[in-house]
Amino acid sequence: MDDSQEHSSAKDLREAQIGFDLLFSNEIDDAKQHLATNGSAFHTLGLGVCTFLQAALGMEKDLMAEATRVLTLSEAESRKMVRAPPAAIPGQRFAAGLEYEVLNADATILLGLTNALSESYMGYLNCMLYKSVYPTGLDGLRTPADTPLASPTPSRKSSSSNLRKSALTVTPSDKKQAKSIRKLLCRPPTPPQLPDGPVEELILSGTAFGYGLFNLVFSLLPKGVQSVVGFLGFKHDRKLALQSLAVSAEMKDVHGAFSSLILMTYHGLVLLLTGYQADEKFILKQYRAIVDSIDSRYPDGALWILNKAKILRMTYDSDGAIAVLEKGLSADRKHTFAQADTLLAFELAWTYLSQRRYKDAAETFLKLVTLNQWSHGTYYYIAAGCYISLGDIDKAQELFDKVPGLMDKKKIGGKDLPTEVFIKKRLEFYKEKQKRHGGDEAKFAQVMKLSPADVWNTHTRISADVAQAHVDEWTALTPPPLSDASAAVASCDMDSVEELVTRSLFLGIVHRTLGHFEESQKHFDDAINKQSQLKLNTWVPGIALFESAVCDLREIEAASSVSSDVNKWTEVLAKAEKKLDKALVGTGNVDLGNRLDSRIALQKDEIQRKRELLGLGTH
């Protein structure tokens, strides 16, 4: 298409893209200034995106309100353009004004994320745009690693069939919606074609992004929430969601950058939370390809620096991850996008903690208090736990004493943050323990033998040296590991079954990290078998069941490097899934249960993927 035949929207889109380029390069102030120079729908959405990212990444309520205001304006502006679209030009592939449909969906999606589910974007989720832009599905379209995001063994032909059978082919329930779909259809591309110019790229990339985003989000919600959404007529398809996002990520518009970010986040979560991956090399290949692609365009962007570090951490190069993060936070970099830089500090704190660099971890967690508005009480609690590990009990107590005054300032749906509920119970537990020992209740840190910092489980992707250091430390505590609850008497380091099961859980994880699978299962079984004796740490048996299932999978994976036995795999996969199902039963009634719920869902996906790789089909 020559310049004289260019979309009338192209000029505004190109100008707005300059602002997005500044945003992704960490120049958010310059980005907002540039986007404010033009009142087009593209520029208005850009301003909303900037404010939304600041609010979401920094968890700042005031900025979220401003994002809602700007996105509402963007939604209204794009809706106006949908109703009065520019005239079509000869040879135009898509319906005139379809780019504004995409912008309108973008604004509504972001408004939905800042508020709550509403019918205003259910139509988008039911794929009116998707059907018109990708009527034949996604097969044959490039992704960052030039391979489908689903596991490579299943036939690629199946995805087109799935597309037709899934939510993508929801039949319009009324004539008005059917008329709307017919209006959107304009020379559907068959087979898929590359975008011709920035407006077509926005339409193709934006549609894939929107469909992929909400399918992925809903697929990760706790099962109870998914059931509620199901009543509204929406069913997710995570495999198609990932493929949609991968198609968008291959493109160079703003949606491509956001799809890249979402996929990076998802792959990072799978690697961190599941414990076992059916094809870890494939996940890492996709992850690296996406990071390399976006980093080559925006090397100074904190969001991409963050994911470079995550890949290093996930591949057991924690020292390399720390070096990348420290460089990203160095004073010689411009730091105008404070909320993105905060994520670097957050990741750095956890990486320090995973390496037993407790002093560095404590200082970084405390620094986070000055960087964002999330639960400052949680940051202080973890930092205090780090000082317990360092043996500086007075400093730990000083920080613990500040925790209560920092609680209850953040709410989710009017309820206390799950982490803060968890922390309050633990503080009361240690006060009671101190009283049992005849000590001053105000100095309860004296009786902490298992560091509160270690409860957050950073013990999987660590070196053998670090794992062994944990084993040595926890095994030295009295009574000895695997003791009956009756052995936990006042003269011991741990005087209750609540502490014994927590140590068993920790030891199970680090022994598994060391490849000591039989020893690992003994500790998981100990934590599970003491379930009926627990009053406080009722969350432990469920996690122990989850980790035990991971241990089953890792043990056979290690053995399969010598010989692959499909029958044995079939047995172990069923056994692991049974443990996950049992763990899932109690997630609604224990601390941090929603997190375990999500971990189980991700792990079961990996089990199903392994079945596919082995040619076992669905289960």
Coordinates of C-alpha atoms in Angstrom, one line a residue:
M1 CA 0.0 0.0 0.0
D2 CA 1.6 3.3 -1.1
D3 CA 1.5 6.5 0.9
S4 CA -1.4 8.0 -1.0
Q5 CA -3.5 4.9 -0.1
E6 CA -2.4 4.8 3.6
H7 CA -5.0 4.4 6.3
S8 CA -6.1 7.8 7.6
S9 CA -5.3 6.5 11.2
A10 CA -1.7 5.7 10.4
K11 CA -0.2 9.1 11.1
D12 CA -1.8 9.3 14.6
L13 CA -0.7 5.7 15.3
R14 CA 2.9 6.3 14.3
E15 CA 3.1 9.4 16.5
A16 CA 1.6 7.6 19.4
Q17 CA 4.1 4.8 18.9
I18 CA 6.9 7.2 19.7
G19 CA 5.3 7.6 23.2
F20 CA 5.1 3.9 23.6
D21 CA 8.7 3.4 22.6
L22 CA 9.7 5.9 25.3
L23 CA 7.5 4.0 27.8
F24 CA 9.1 0.7 27.1
S25 CA 12.6 2.3 27.3
N26 CA 11.9 3.4 30.9
E27 CA 11.3 7.1 29.9
I28 CA 7.7 7.3 31.3
D29 CA 7.7 11.0 32.0
D30 CA 8.8 11.8 28.4
A31 CA 6.3 9.2 27.2
K32 CA 3.4 10.9 29.0
Q33 CA 4.5 14.3 27.8
H34 CA 4.6 13.2 24.2
L35 CA 1.3 11.4 24.4
A36 CA -0.4 14.5 25.9
T37 CA 0.4 16.6 22.7
N38 CA -2.4 15.0 20.7
G39 CA -5.9 14.1 21.6
S40 CA -6.3 11.2 19.2
A41 CA -7.7 7.9 20.5
F42 CA -4.3 6.3 20.1
H43 CA -2.6 9.0 22.3
T44 CA -5.4 9.0 24.9
L45 CA -5.1 5.3 25.3
G46 CA -1.3 5.6 25.6
L47 CA -1.8 8.0 28.5
G48 CA -4.1 5.6 30.1
V49 CA -1.7 2.7 29.6
C50 CA 1.2 4.7 31.2
T51 CA -0.9 5.6 34.3
F52 CA -2.3 2.1 34.5
L53 CA 1.2 0.6 34.5
Q54 CA 2.4 3.0 37.2
A55 CA -0.6 2.1 39.3
A56 CA -0.6 -1.6 38.8
L57 CA 3.2 -2.1 39.2
G58 CA 3.3 0.1 42.2
M59 CA -0.1 -1.0 43.7
E60 CA -1.0 2.6 44.2
K61 CA -4.7 3.4 44.7
D62 CA -4.5 7.1 43.8
L63 CA -2.9 6.3 40.5
M64 CA -5.4 3.6 39.8
A65 CA -8.2 6.2 40.1
E66 CA -6.3 8.4 37.6
A67 CA -5.9 5.5 35.3
T68 CA -9.6 4.8 35.4
R69 CA -10.3 8.4 34.6
V70 CA -8.0 8.5 31.6
L71 CA -9.0 5.1 30.3
T72 CA -12.7 6.1 30.5
L73 CA -11.9 9.1 28.3
S74 CA -10.0 6.8 25.9
E75 CA -12.9 4.3 25.8
A76 CA -15.3 7.2 25.0
E77 CA -13.0 8.6 22.3
S78 CA -12.5 5.2 20.6
R79 CA -16.2 4.5 20.8
K80 CA -16.9 7.7 19.1
M81 CA -14.6 6.8 16.3
V82 CA -16.2 3.3 16.0
R83 CA -19.5 5.0 15.4
A84 CA -18.1 7.4 12.8
P85 CA -15.1 5.6 11.3
P86 CA -12.9 7.1 8.5
A87 CA -13.8 6.2 5.0
A88 CA -12.3 2.9 3.7
I89 CA -9.6 3.1 1.1
P90 CA -9.4 0.9 -2.0
G91 CA -7.9 -2.5 -1.3
Q92 CA -8.3 -2.2 2.5
R93 CA -8.3 -5.6 4.0
F94 CA -10.4 -4.9 7.2
A95 CA -13.6 -3.0 7.8
A96 CA -13.1 0.8 8.1
G97 CA -12.7 1.8 11.7
L98 CA -11.8 -1.7 13.0
E99 CA -8.6 -0.3 14.5
Y100 CA -10.8 1.8 16.8
E101 CA -12.7 -1.4 17.8
V102 CA -9.4 -2.7 18.9
L103 CA -8.6 0.5 20.8
N104 CA -12.0 0.4 22.4
A105 CA -11.5 -3.2 23.5
D106 CA -8.0 -2.3 24.9
A107 CA -9.5 0.5 27.0
T108 CA -12.3 -1.6 28.2
I109 CA -9.9 -4.5 29.1
L110 CA -7.7 -2.2 31.2
L111 CA -10.8 -0.6 32.8
G112 CA -11.9 -4.2 33.7
L113 CA -8.6 -4.8 35.3
T114 CA -8.8 -1.7 37.4
N115 CA -12.4 -2.3 38.4
A116 CA -14.2 -5.7 38.0
L117 CA -15.7 -8.0 35.4
S118 CA -18.5 -6.4 33.5
E119 CA -20.6 -7.2 30.5
S120 CA -19.0 -4.4 28.6
Y121 CA -16.0 -6.6 27.6
M122 CA -17.6 -10.1 27.6
G123 CA -18.5 -9.5 24.0
Y124 CA -14.8 -9.0 23.3
L125 CA -14.0 -12.2 25.1
N126 CA -16.5 -14.0 23.1
C127 CA -14.3 -13.1 20.2
M128 CA -16.3 -10.9 17.9
L129 CA -13.1 -9.2 16.8
Y130 CA -11.2 -12.5 16.9
K131 CA -13.5 -14.2 14.5
S132 CA -13.3 -11.4 12.0
V133 CA -9.5 -11.0 12.1
Y134 CA -8.5 -14.6 12.5
P135 CA -11.4 -16.6 10.9
T136 CA -9.1 -19.6 10.1
G137 CA -7.2 -19.7 13.4
L138 CA -3.6 -19.1 14.3
D139 CA -1.8 -22.0 12.6
G140 CA 1.1 -20.9 10.4
L141 CA 1.6 -17.6 12.1
R142 CA 5.1 -16.8 13.5
T143 CA 5.9 -16.6 17.2
P144 CA 9.1 -15.2 18.8
A145 CA 10.7 -18.7 18.8
D146 CA 9.0 -19.6 15.5
T147 CA 7.4 -22.6 17.1
P148 CA 3.9 -23.0 18.6
L149 CA 3.8 -22.3 22.3
A150 CA 2.0 -25.5 23.1
S151 CA 4.1 -28.6 23.6
P152 CA 5.7 -29.6 20.3
T153 CA 4.5 -33.2 20.1
P154 CA 0.7 -32.8 19.5
S155 CA -0.4 -32.2 15.9
R156 CA -0.6 -28.5 15.0
K157 CA -3.7 -29.3 13.0
S158 CA -5.6 -29.8 16.2
S159 CA -5.5 -26.1 17.1
S160 CA -7.7 -25.0 14.2
S161 CA -10.2 -27.6 15.2
N162 CA -10.0 -26.4 18.8
L163 CA -10.5 -22.9 17.7
R164 CA -13.7 -23.8 16.0
K165 CA -14.9 -25.8 19.0
S166 CA -13.9 -23.3 21.7
A167 CA -15.2 -19.9 22.8
L168 CA -13.9 -18.5 19.5
T169 CA -17.0 -19.9 17.8
V170 CA -19.6 -18.7 20.3
T171 CA -22.8 -18.3 18.3
P172 CA -24.4 -14.8 18.7
S173 CA -27.4 -15.0 20.9
D174 CA -29.4 -12.3 19.1
K175 CA -29.7 -10.6 15.8
K176 CA -28.0 -7.4 17.0
Q177 CA -24.8 -9.2 17.8
A178 CA -24.9 -11.2 14.6
K179 CA -25.3 -8.0 12.6
S180 CA -22.3 -6.5 14.5
I181 CA -20.2 -9.5 13.5
R182 CA -21.2 -9.3 9.9
K183 CA -20.3 -5.6 9.9
L184 CA -16.8 -6.5 11.2
L185 CA -16.2 -9.0 8.4
C186 CA -14.2 -7.5 5.5
R187 CA -12.2 -9.8 3.2
P188 CA -11.1 -12.3 5.9
P189 CA -7.5 -13.4 5.3
T190 CA -7.2 -17.0 4.1
P191 CA -4.5 -18.2 4.6
P192 CA -3.1 -15.8 7.2
Q193 CA -1.3 -12.8 5.8
L194 CA 1.3 -10.5 7.2
P195 CA 0.1 -7.0 8.2
D196 CA 0.3 -4.3 5.6
G197 CA 1.3 -1.1 7.5
P198 CA 0.9 0.0 11.1
V199 CA -2.9 0.0 11.2
E200 CA -3.3 -3.6 10.0
E201 CA -0.5 -4.6 12.5
L202 CA -2.5 -3.0 15.3
I203 CA -5.6 -4.8 14.3
L204 CA -4.0 -8.2 14.0
S205 CA -1.7 -7.8 17.1
G206 CA -4.3 -6.1 19.2
T207 CA -7.0 -8.8 18.6
A208 CA -4.6 -11.6 19.4
F209 CA -3.5 -9.8 22.5
G210 CA -7.0 -9.2 23.8
Y211 CA -8.2 -12.7 23.3
G212 CA -5.0 -14.2 24.7
L213 CA -4.9 -11.9 27.8
F214 CA -8.3 -12.7 29.2
N215 CA -8.2 -16.4 28.4
L216 CA -4.9 -16.6 30.3
V217 CA -6.1 -14.4 33.2
F218 CA -9.3 -16.5 33.7
S219 CA -7.4 -19.8 33.3
L220 CA -5.2 -18.7 36.3
L221 CA -8.0 -17.7 38.6
P222 CA -9.0 -20.0 41.5
K223 CA -11.5 -22.6 40.5
G224 CA -14.3 -20.9 42.5
V225 CA -13.9 -17.7 40.6
Q226 CA -13.8 -19.6 37.3
S227 CA -17.1 -21.2 38.2
V228 CA -18.7 -17.8 38.6
V229 CA -17.3 -16.6 35.3
G230 CA -18.6 -19.8 33.7
F231 CA -22.1 -18.8 34.6
L232 CA -21.5 -15.7 32.3
G233 CA -20.9 -18.0 29.4
F234 CA -17.1 -17.8 29.2
K235 CA -14.8 -20.8 29.0
H236 CA -11.0 -20.4 28.9
D237 CA -8.5 -22.1 26.7
R238 CA -5.0 -21.6 28.0
K239 CA -3.2 -23.2 25.1
L240 CA -4.9 -21.0 22.6
A241 CA -4.4 -18.0 24.9
L242 CA -0.6 -18.6 24.9
Q243 CA -0.6 -19.1 21.1
S244 CA -2.6 -15.9 20.6
L245 CA -0.2 -13.9 22.8
A246 CA 2.8 -15.5 21.0
V247 CA 1.4 -14.4 17.6
S248 CA 1.0 -10.8 19.0
A249 CA 4.4 -10.8 20.5
E250 CA 6.0 -11.4 17.1
M251 CA 4.7 -8.1 15.9
K252 CA 6.3 -4.7 16.7
D253 CA 3.3 -2.6 17.8
V254 CA 2.4 -1.7 21.4
H255 CA 0.4 -4.9 21.7
G256 CA 3.4 -7.0 20.7
A257 CA 5.4 -5.4 23.6
F258 CA 2.6 -6.1 26.1
S259 CA 2.1 -9.6 24.9
S260 CA 5.8 -10.2 25.3
L261 CA 5.5 -8.9 28.9
I262 CA 2.6 -11.1 29.7
L263 CA 4.3 -14.2 28.2
M264 CA 7.5 -13.4 30.1
T265 CA 5.5 -13.2 33.3
Y266 CA 3.6 -16.4 32.7
H267 CA 6.7 -18.4 31.8
G268 CA 8.4 -17.0 34.9
L269 CA 5.5 -18.1 37.0
V270 CA 5.4 -21.6 35.6
L271 CA 9.1 -22.1 36.2
L272 CA 8.9 -20.7 39.7
L273 CA 5.6 -22.1 41.0
T274 CA 5.1 -25.6 39.4
G275 CA 8.2 -27.4 40.7
Y276 CA 8.1 -29.7 37.7
Q277 CA 7.8 -28.8 34.0
A278 CA 7.1 -31.3 31.3
D279 CA 9.5 -29.6 28.9
E280 CA 11.6 -27.1 30.7
K281 CA 14.0 -26.6 27.8
F282 CA 11.1 -25.6 25.5
I283 CA 9.7 -23.1 28.1
L284 CA 13.2 -21.6 28.5
K285 CA 13.6 -21.4 24.7
Q286 CA 10.4 -19.5 24.3
Y287 CA 11.2 -17.3 27.3
R288 CA 14.6 -16.4 26.0
A289 CA 13.4 -15.7 22.5
I290 CA 10.8 -13.3 23.7
V291 CA 13.2 -11.5 26.0
D292 CA 15.9 -11.3 23.3
S293 CA 13.4 -9.9 20.8
I294 CA 12.0 -7.1 23.0
D295 CA 15.4 -6.4 24.7
S296 CA 17.0 -5.7 21.3
R297 CA 14.5 -2.9 20.8
Y298 CA 14.4 -1.5 24.3
P299 CA 17.6 -2.4 26.1
D300 CA 17.1 0.2 28.8
G301 CA 13.6 -0.9 29.8
A302 CA 13.4 -2.2 33.4
L303 CA 10.7 -4.7 32.6
W304 CA 13.0 -6.5 30.1
I305 CA 16.0 -6.2 32.5
L306 CA 13.8 -7.9 35.1
N307 CA 13.1 -10.9 32.9
K308 CA 16.7 -11.3 31.8
A309 CA 17.5 -11.7 35.5
K310 CA 14.6 -14.1 36.0
I311 CA 15.9 -16.4 33.2
L312 CA 19.3 -16.5 34.9
R313 CA 17.7 -17.3 38.2
M314 CA 15.6 -20.0 36.8
T315 CA 18.6 -21.6 35.1
Y316 CA 20.5 -21.7 38.5
D317 CA 22.7 -18.7 37.8
S318 CA 21.7 -16.6 40.7
D319 CA 25.0 -14.7 40.8
G320 CA 24.4 -13.7 37.2
A321 CA 20.8 -12.6 38.0
I322 CA 22.1 -10.5 40.9
A323 CA 24.6 -8.8 38.7
V324 CA 22.0 -7.9 36.1
L325 CA 19.6 -6.6 38.7
E326 CA 22.3 -4.6 40.5
K327 CA 23.3 -3.0 37.3
G328 CA 19.7 -2.2 36.4
L329 CA 19.4 -0.4 39.7
S330 CA 22.7 1.4 39.5
A331 CA 22.8 5.2 39.8
D332 CA 24.1 5.8 36.3
R333 CA 20.8 4.6 34.8
K334 CA 17.8 7.0 34.4
H335 CA 15.1 6.1 36.9
T336 CA 12.0 7.9 35.7
F337 CA 9.7 4.8 35.7
A338 CA 9.9 4.2 39.5
Q339 CA 7.3 1.5 39.6
A340 CA 9.2 -0.7 37.0
D341 CA 12.5 -0.1 38.9
T342 CA 10.8 -1.3 42.0
L343 CA 10.2 -4.7 40.4
L344 CA 14.0 -4.9 40.0
A345 CA 14.5 -4.3 43.7
F346 CA 11.7 -6.8 44.6
E347 CA 13.3 -9.5 42.4
L348 CA 16.7 -8.7 43.8
A349 CA 15.5 -9.1 47.4
W350 CA 14.1 -12.6 46.7
T351 CA 17.2 -13.6 44.8
Y352 CA 19.4 -12.5 47.7
L353 CA 17.2 -14.5 50.1
S354 CA 17.4 -17.6 47.9
Q355 CA 21.2 -17.4 48.2
R356 CA 21.2 -17.0 52.0
R357 CA 22.6 -13.4 51.6
Y358 CA 20.4 -12.4 54.5
K359 CA 21.9 -9.0 55.2
D360 CA 21.5 -7.9 51.6
A361 CA 18.0 -9.3 51.5
A362 CA 16.9 -7.5 54.6
E363 CA 18.3 -4.2 53.4
T364 CA 16.6 -4.6 50.1
F365 CA 13.2 -5.6 51.5
L366 CA 13.4 -2.5 53.8
K367 CA 14.2 -0.3 50.8
L368 CA 11.0 -1.5 49.2
V369 CA 9.1 0.3 51.8
T370 CA 10.3 3.6 50.3
L371 CA 9.5 2.4 46.7
N372 CA 5.9 1.3 46.7
Q373 CA 2.7 1.2 48.7
W374 CA 2.2 -2.5 49.1
S375 CA 2.2 -4.3 52.4
H376 CA 5.0 -2.6 54.4
G377 CA 4.3 -4.9 57.3
T378 CA 5.2 -7.9 55.1
Y379 CA 8.5 -6.3 54.0
Y380 CA 9.4 -5.6 57.7
Y381 CA 8.4 -9.2 58.7
I382 CA 10.6 -10.8 56.0
A383 CA 13.5 -8.5 56.8
A384 CA 13.2 -9.3 60.5
G385 CA 13.3 -13.0 59.6
C386 CA 16.5 -12.4 57.8
Y387 CA 18.0 -11.0 61.0
I388 CA 16.9 -14.1 62.8
S389 CA 18.9 -16.1 60.3
L390 CA 21.9 -13.8 60.9
G391 CA 21.6 -14.3 64.7
D392 CA 20.9 -10.6 65.4
I393 CA 17.9 -11.2 67.6
D394 CA 17.7 -7.6 68.9
K395 CA 17.6 -6.1 65.4
A396 CA 15.0 -8.7 64.4
Q397 CA 12.8 -7.8 67.4
E398 CA 13.1 -4.1 66.6
L399 CA 11.7 -4.8 63.2
F400 CA 9.0 -7.2 64.4
D401 CA 7.8 -4.5 66.8
K402 CA 7.0 -2.2 63.9
V403 CA 5.0 -4.8 61.9
P404 CA 1.6 -4.4 63.7
G405 CA 1.5 -0.7 63.1
L406 CA 2.1 -1.3 59.4
M407 CA -0.7 -3.8 59.0
D408 CA -4.3 -3.3 57.8
K409 CA -3.5 -0.4 55.5
K410 CA -4.1 -2.4 52.4
K411 CA -7.3 -4.3 51.6
I412 CA -8.5 -6.6 48.8
G413 CA -12.2 -6.5 48.4
G414 CA -12.5 -5.0 51.9
K415 CA -10.5 -7.9 53.4
D416 CA -7.1 -8.0 54.9
L417 CA -4.2 -9.1 52.7
P418 CA -3.7 -12.9 52.9
T419 CA 0.0 -12.3 53.7
E420 CA -0.9 -10.0 56.6
V421 CA -3.4 -12.5 58.0
F422 CA -0.7 -15.1 57.9
I423 CA 1.8 -12.9 59.6
K424 CA -0.5 -11.8 62.4
K425 CA -1.1 -15.5 63.4
R426 CA 2.6 -16.2 63.4
L427 CA 3.4 -13.3 65.6
E428 CA 0.8 -14.4 68.1
F429 CA 2.2 -18.0 68.0
Y430 CA 5.7 -16.9 68.9
K431 CA 4.4 -14.7 71.7
E432 CA 2.6 -17.7 73.2
K433 CA 5.8 -19.8 72.8
Q434 CA 7.8 -17.2 74.6
K435 CA 5.3 -17.3 77.5
R436 CA 5.5 -21.1 77.6
H437 CA 9.3 -20.7 78.0
G438 CA 8.8 -18.2 80.9
G439 CA 10.3 -15.3 78.9
D440 CA 9.3 -11.8 78.3
E441 CA 6.5 -11.8 75.7
A442 CA 7.8 -8.6 74.2
K443 CA 11.0 -10.4 73.3
F444 CA 9.4 -13.3 71.3
A445 CA 12.1 -13.2 68.7
Q446 CA 14.3 -15.1 71.2
V447 CA 12.3 -18.3 70.6
M448 CA 12.3 -18.2 66.8
K449 CA 14.4 -21.1 65.5
L450 CA 13.0 -21.5 62.1
S451 CA 13.4 -18.1 60.4
P452 CA 10.2 -16.5 59.2
A453 CA 12.1 -15.4 56.1
D454 CA 12.4 -19.1 55.1
V455 CA 8.6 -19.7 55.2
W456 CA 8.2 -18.1 51.7
N457 CA 9.9 -21.0 50.0
T458 CA 12.8 -19.9 47.9
H459 CA 14.4 -23.3 48.1
T460 CA 13.9 -24.9 44.7
R461 CA 16.2 -23.2 42.1
I462 CA 19.2 -23.0 44.3
S463 CA 22.7 -24.5 44.2
A464 CA 23.6 -27.7 46.0
D465 CA 25.8 -25.8 48.4
V466 CA 22.9 -23.5 49.5
A467 CA 20.5 -26.5 49.8
Q468 CA 23.0 -28.4 51.9
A469 CA 23.5 -25.4 54.2
H470 CA 19.8 -25.4 54.8
V471 CA 19.8 -29.1 55.6
D472 CA 22.6 -28.7 58.0
E473 CA 21.0 -25.8 59.8
W474 CA 17.5 -27.3 60.2
T475 CA 18.7 -30.8 61.0
A476 CA 20.7 -29.5 63.9
L477 CA 17.6 -28.2 65.6
T478 CA 16.0 -30.3 68.4
P479 CA 14.2 -32.6 68.5
P480 CA 15.7 -34.5 65.5
P481 CA 13.8 -34.5 62.2
L482 CA 10.9 -37.0 61.8
S483 CA 10.3 -37.0 65.6
D484 CA 6.9 -37.7 67.1
A485 CA 5.1 -34.6 68.4
S486 CA 5.6 -35.9 71.9
A487 CA 9.3 -35.3 71.5
A488 CA 8.8 -31.5 71.1
V489 CA 9.2 -30.5 74.8
A490 CA 10.0 -27.2 76.3
S491 CA 13.7 -27.8 76.4
C492 CA 13.9 -28.3 72.6
D493 CA 14.4 -25.6 70.0
M494 CA 10.9 -26.5 68.7
D495 CA 8.4 -27.3 71.3
S496 CA 5.2 -27.9 69.2
V497 CA 4.0 -30.0 66.3
E498 CA 3.3 -26.8 64.4
E499 CA 7.1 -26.2 64.1
L500 CA 7.9 -29.8 63.5
V501 CA 5.7 -30.0 60.4
T502 CA 7.1 -26.8 59.0
R503 CA 10.7 -28.0 59.3
S504 CA 9.7 -31.3 57.7
L505 CA 8.2 -29.4 54.7
F506 CA 11.4 -27.3 54.3
L507 CA 13.7 -30.4 54.6
G508 CA 11.6 -32.2 52.1
I509 CA 12.0 -29.4 49.5
V510 CA 15.8 -29.0 49.9
H511 CA 16.4 -32.8 50.0
R512 CA 14.5 -33.0 46.7
T513 CA 16.6 -30.1 45.3
L514 CA 19.7 -32.2 46.2
G515 CA 18.2 -35.2 44.4
H516 CA 17.6 -37.1 47.7
F517 CA 14.2 -38.3 46.6
E518 CA 13.6 -41.0 49.2
E519 CA 14.7 -38.8 52.0
S520 CA 12.6 -36.0 50.7
Q521 CA 9.4 -38.1 50.6
K522 CA 10.0 -39.2 54.2
H523 CA 9.8 -35.5 55.3
F524 CA 6.8 -34.8 53.2
D525 CA 5.0 -37.8 54.6
D526 CA 5.8 -36.7 58.1
A527 CA 4.2 -33.3 57.5
I528 CA 1.2 -34.9 55.9
N529 CA 0.6 -37.5 58.5
K530 CA 0.6 -35.0 61.4
Q531 CA -2.3 -33.0 59.8
S532 CA -4.8 -34.0 62.4
Q533 CA -2.6 -32.6 65.2
L534 CA -2.4 -29.1 63.7
K535 CA -4.3 -26.0 64.8
L536 CA -2.2 -23.1 63.3
N537 CA -0.1 -24.4 60.4
T538 CA -2.9 -26.2 58.6
W539 CA -1.5 -24.9 55.4
V540 CA 1.5 -27.2 55.6
P541 CA 0.0 -30.6 54.7
G542 CA -1.5 -29.3 51.5
I543 CA 1.8 -27.8 50.3
A544 CA 3.5 -31.0 51.4
L545 CA 1.2 -33.0 49.2
F546 CA 1.9 -30.6 46.3
E547 CA 5.7 -30.9 46.9
S548 CA 5.4 -34.7 47.3
A549 CA 3.7 -34.9 43.8
V550 CA 6.6 -32.8 42.4
C551 CA 9.1 -35.1 44.0
D552 CA 7.4 -38.1 42.3
L553 CA 7.7 -36.4 38.9
R554 CA 11.3 -35.2 39.4
E555 CA 12.4 -38.7 40.6
I556 CA 11.0 -40.5 37.5
E557 CA 12.4 -37.6 35.3
A558 CA 15.8 -38.2 36.7
A559 CA 15.5 -42.0 36.1
S560 CA 14.2 -41.4 32.6
S561 CA 17.4 -39.9 31.5
V562 CA 18.7 -43.5 31.4
S563 CA 15.5 -45.2 30.2
S564 CA 12.0 -44.0 29.5
D565 CA 9.3 -46.3 30.6
V566 CA 5.8 -45.1 29.4
N567 CA 4.0 -47.5 31.7
K568 CA 5.9 -46.3 34.7
W569 CA 5.3 -42.7 33.7
T570 CA 1.6 -43.4 33.4
E571 CA 1.5 -44.7 36.9
V572 CA 3.5 -41.8 38.4
L573 CA 1.5 -39.1 36.5
A574 CA -1.7 -40.6 37.9
K575 CA -0.2 -40.8 41.4
A576 CA 1.0 -37.2 41.3
E577 CA -2.3 -36.0 40.0
K578 CA -4.2 -37.8 42.8
K579 CA -2.0 -36.0 45.4
L580 CA -2.7 -32.7 43.8
D581 CA -6.4 -33.4 43.8
K582 CA -6.2 -34.2 47.5
A583 CA -4.2 -31.0 48.2
L584 CA -6.8 -29.0 46.3
V585 CA -9.6 -30.0 48.6
G586 CA -8.4 -27.9 51.5
T587 CA -7.2 -24.8 49.8
G588 CA -10.3 -22.8 50.6
N589 CA -9.8 -23.2 54.3
V590 CA -6.1 -22.5 54.9
D591 CA -3.8 -19.5 54.9
L592 CA -2.6 -18.5 51.4
G593 CA -4.9 -21.2 50.0
N594 CA -5.5 -19.3 46.7
R595 CA -1.8 -19.4 45.9
L596 CA -1.7 -23.1 46.4
D597 CA -4.8 -23.4 44.2
S598 CA -3.1 -21.6 41.4
R599 CA 0.1 -23.7 41.8
I600 CA -2.0 -26.9 41.6
A601 CA -3.7 -25.7 38.4
L602 CA -0.4 -24.9 36.7
Q603 CA 1.2 -28.2 37.8
K604 CA -1.8 -30.2 36.5
D605 CA -1.3 -28.5 33.2
E606 CA 2.3 -29.7 33.1
I607 CA 1.2 -33.2 33.9
Q608 CA -1.3 -33.1 31.0
R609 CA 1.5 -31.7 28.8
K610 CA 3.7 -34.6 29.8
R611 CA 1.0 -37.0 28.8
E612 CA 0.8 -35.4 25.4
L613 CA 4.6 -35.6 25.0
L614 CA 4.5 -39.3 25.8
G615 CA 1.6 -39.9 23.4
L616 CA -0.8 -40.8 26.1
G617 CA -3.5 -38.3 25.1
T618 CA -5.8 -36.5 27.5
H619 CA -6.8 -37.9 30.9

